[in-house]
C-alpha cells in the first residue's frame, strides 16, 4: 500500500543506505527513471523486479505533465496492492525528479501512501571528493548552473548541473571565487574527475558540480591551530626531538631545550 522514494546515493552501489537496500529488496516492483539509477538498483534486485519508466528530455511543461501522469498511472496499481519503489540518484528530495511523481500521485491517486528513504546526495558527497570541510558556522548556498549560468553573491556556493564549465568558470573567476569542479563523483563504471582546470571539462555533462569559495572566507576552527600555536604542546617539540635523535643529537637537544624524556 506504499510507494517508497529511495535515494541511491551518488552512484556507487556501496553508498546506498541500509534502509534503502532493504526497501529495494522487499519491494514488489522497483521503478527506475534512467540507466544510471538502474545500474545501481540491479546490484540489489533481480531484473524481473525492475520496472522501467520513460521520460522525455524536454522543458515543455505540457509534455512533462503528460509523462508524469502516465508514470503515476503505471505505479499506482502496484503501490495500491503492495509495495513499490521509485529510485533516484542522490536524495529523493534534493534536486530530484521524485517531487514530480509525489505531486502527481497526490493529485490523481490520493490513496497511495508515499514515503521517502533519504540517500547520500551530491550536497554532502562533493565535500569528501574535493577534500573540503564545511565547518561550523559556515554559510553554503546551493544553486543550479546549467547552460553557462553562474549565480554569485554568497561566499560559498555549490553549483549543480554545470553543463558549460568554461563559461561558468569565467564568470565565477571574474566575481572573485576560487573554483573546484567534479564530474560523475562516486559513480560506478565512470571516470571521476576533480579539477580546478576548466579546460579538462570542455565536454558538456549534466553530472558536473562546482564548489566556489571566496578567498579568506569564514573563521578557522580552533583545532586548526594545533602544532603552530605553541612549541611545548608535544607536537612541534616531539617532531624536532625526533629529528635530533635520528641525527644522534637527541641528548644535546633535550639539554638545550630543557625537555624531559
XYZ file of C-alpha atoms in Angstrom:
261
model
C 0.000 0.000 0.000
C 3.053 2.247 -0.232
C 5.362 3.864 -2.746
C 8.858 4.480 -1.427
C 11.096 7.114 -2.970
C 14.570 5.670 -2.411
C 17.771 7.692 -2.663
C 20.553 5.579 -4.153
C 23.401 7.927 -3.324
C 25.753 9.463 -5.906
C 26.137 6.307 -7.998
C 28.435 3.983 -6.061
C 26.297 0.971 -5.098
C 28.186 0.730 -1.788
C 26.930 4.189 -0.763
C 23.244 3.270 -0.590
C 21.901 3.264 2.982
C 20.994 0.031 4.768
C 17.344 1.115 4.869
C 17.427 1.925 1.168
C 18.816 -1.502 0.312
C 16.265 -3.276 2.493
C 13.431 -1.287 0.915
C 14.514 -2.253 -2.593
C 14.898 -5.903 -1.682
C 11.396 -6.068 -0.200
C 9.580 -4.072 -2.920
C 7.295 -5.825 -5.382
C 8.478 -3.567 -8.203
C 11.390 -1.133 -8.308
C 10.892 1.624 -10.903
C 13.978 3.232 -12.401
C 13.852 6.502 -14.388
C 17.204 6.120 -16.126
C 20.196 3.931 -16.935
C 22.428 5.164 -14.106
C 19.845 4.609 -11.380
C 19.002 1.223 -12.908
C 22.658 0.150 -12.818
C 22.784 0.819 -9.068
C 19.419 -0.811 -8.351
C 20.431 -4.017 -10.151
C 23.103 -4.543 -7.502
C 20.285 -5.314 -5.052
C 17.283 -6.552 -7.052
C 16.705 -9.030 -9.882
C 15.947 -7.793 -13.378
C 12.464 -9.273 -13.119
C 11.748 -6.995 -10.173
C 12.509 -3.829 -12.155
C 10.004 -1.573 -13.861
C 11.039 0.956 -16.497
C 9.620 4.434 -16.943
C 10.252 6.699 -19.914
C 10.563 10.450 -19.501
C 11.086 12.856 -22.391
C 14.133 15.117 -22.423
C 12.178 18.340 -22.777
C 11.268 21.540 -20.993
C 7.780 21.596 -22.478
C 5.566 21.619 -19.387
C 2.535 20.050 -21.075
C 4.650 17.161 -22.327
C 6.240 16.713 -18.916
C 2.876 16.668 -17.134
C 1.617 14.050 -19.581
C 4.656 11.874 -18.915
C 4.303 12.130 -15.139
C 0.595 11.313 -15.272
C 1.468 8.193 -17.279
C 4.178 7.239 -14.777
C 1.818 7.690 -11.830
C -0.833 5.584 -13.575
C 1.780 2.842 -14.105
C 2.969 2.853 -10.498
C -0.306 3.384 -8.619
C -1.788 -0.155 -9.047
C 1.391 -1.785 -7.752
C 1.632 0.621 -4.813
C -2.089 0.197 -4.036
C -1.841 -3.592 -3.852
C 1.606 -3.968 -2.321
C 4.912 -2.106 -2.200
C 6.604 -0.159 -4.962
C 9.860 1.790 -5.001
C 10.965 4.643 -7.233
C 14.713 5.195 -7.173
C 16.727 8.339 -7.778
C 20.415 9.116 -7.663
C 21.319 11.209 -4.633
C 18.434 12.062 -2.319
C 14.774 11.973 -3.457
C 14.098 15.483 -2.148
C 17.266 17.247 -3.314
C 17.267 18.344 -6.996
C 15.400 15.171 -7.876
C 12.570 14.077 -10.167
C 10.794 12.350 -7.293
C 8.908 15.506 -6.316
C 7.069 15.443 -9.653
C 5.907 11.890 -9.032
C 4.819 12.603 -5.472
C 2.754 15.616 -6.525
C 1.158 13.699 -9.398
C 0.186 10.815 -7.148
C -1.231 13.203 -4.550
C -3.437 14.757 -7.238
C -4.613 11.728 -9.203
C -4.028 8.749 -6.877
C -4.504 10.084 -3.339
C -4.982 6.588 -1.876
C -1.325 5.738 -2.473
C 0.816 6.357 0.587
C 4.209 7.845 -0.209
C 7.317 7.622 1.970
C 10.862 8.783 1.369
C 14.110 6.983 2.178
C 16.908 9.579 2.133
C 20.192 8.988 0.375
C 23.692 10.427 0.214
C 23.447 13.434 -2.085
C 25.995 15.457 -4.012
C 25.434 18.145 -1.377
C 27.494 16.039 1.031
C 29.444 13.761 -1.313
C 31.213 16.663 -3.042
C 32.910 17.669 0.222
C 34.556 14.268 0.524
C 35.540 14.132 -3.149
C 37.053 17.645 -3.044
C 38.628 17.330 0.410
C 36.561 20.304 1.573
C 35.492 20.723 5.198
C 32.341 22.754 5.736
C 32.959 23.961 9.269
C 30.507 25.046 11.942
C 29.096 28.482 11.250
C 29.743 28.289 7.508
C 27.139 29.501 5.043
C 26.754 27.363 1.931
C 24.297 28.118 -0.879
C 23.062 25.560 -3.434
C 22.274 26.625 -6.984
C 21.807 25.160 -10.434
C 24.180 26.416 -13.108
C 23.132 24.871 -16.407
C 23.977 26.364 -19.810
C 26.745 28.664 -18.576
C 24.880 30.184 -15.644
C 26.959 31.353 -12.678
C 24.938 32.527 -9.663
C 27.183 34.711 -7.497
C 26.972 36.624 -4.238
C 27.373 34.238 -1.273
C 30.872 33.411 -0.020
C 30.437 29.680 -0.670
C 28.459 28.035 -3.461
C 27.764 24.513 -4.604
C 26.596 24.584 -8.209
C 24.809 21.614 -9.785
C 24.328 20.660 -13.439
C 27.265 22.752 -14.632
C 26.882 21.891 -18.318
C 29.067 24.688 -19.727
C 32.107 24.725 -17.464
C 34.276 27.241 -19.393
C 31.542 29.900 -19.455
C 30.548 29.364 -15.826
C 34.214 29.384 -14.775
C 34.937 32.713 -16.458
C 32.024 34.350 -14.650
C 32.965 32.894 -11.257
C 36.607 33.922 -11.518
C 35.566 37.434 -12.523
C 33.380 37.550 -9.393
C 36.365 36.669 -7.202
C 35.853 32.975 -6.491
C 38.277 30.066 -6.282
C 36.573 27.145 -8.029
C 36.923 23.357 -7.998
C 34.948 21.083 -10.301
C 33.881 17.474 -10.014
C 32.341 15.244 -12.642
C 30.495 11.952 -12.034
C 31.575 11.786 -8.405
C 31.401 8.304 -6.866
C 29.736 6.768 -9.934
C 30.457 3.102 -10.584
C 31.787 2.457 -14.055
C 32.513 6.125 -14.792
C 35.676 8.178 -14.573
C 35.537 10.631 -11.686
C 37.272 13.931 -12.379
C 38.147 16.521 -9.735
C 39.973 19.540 -11.110
C 40.476 23.281 -10.903
C 41.206 23.396 -14.631
C 38.067 24.116 -16.689
C 39.672 23.020 -19.968
C 39.541 19.416 -18.737
C 35.751 19.674 -18.746
C 35.014 21.225 -22.131
C 32.581 18.443 -22.959
C 29.118 19.077 -21.560
C 27.964 16.705 -18.850
C 24.865 17.007 -16.680
C 26.647 15.311 -13.763
C 29.136 18.109 -13.107
C 29.270 20.059 -9.854
C 31.322 23.098 -8.853
C 32.411 24.365 -5.447
C 33.101 28.106 -5.457
C 34.590 29.900 -2.457
C 35.849 33.420 -1.956
C 39.381 33.572 -0.500
C 39.752 34.000 3.276
C 36.115 33.106 3.840
C 34.954 32.305 7.364
C 36.832 31.713 10.594
C 39.381 28.964 11.114
C 38.233 26.329 13.622
C 40.035 26.270 16.982
C 41.773 22.967 16.256
C 43.338 24.370 13.065
C 45.994 25.935 15.324
C 47.311 22.592 16.632
C 51.045 22.333 16.002
C 51.546 26.039 15.448
C 50.200 27.933 18.449
C 52.816 26.625 20.900
C 56.174 24.879 20.901
C 55.524 22.952 24.114
C 52.346 21.047 23.321
C 54.039 17.795 22.378
C 53.625 18.416 18.670
C 56.421 20.643 17.446
C 58.858 19.679 20.179
C 58.251 15.990 19.595
C 58.962 16.395 15.876
C 62.156 18.395 16.480
C 63.329 15.925 19.095
C 62.728 13.006 16.758
C 64.791 14.732 14.082
C 67.621 15.396 16.539
C 67.602 11.790 17.759
C 67.761 10.466 14.219
C 70.924 12.544 13.776
C 72.382 11.250 17.046
C 71.915 14.568 18.875
C 68.856 13.762 20.983
C 70.567 14.159 24.358
C 72.098 17.517 23.408
C 68.709 18.734 22.134
C 66.957 17.777 25.385
C 69.618 19.507 27.469
C 69.431 22.705 25.406
C 65.616 22.829 25.472
C 65.106 21.558 28.988
C 62.956 18.749 27.614
C 62.280 15.604 29.698
C 62.380 12.124 28.181
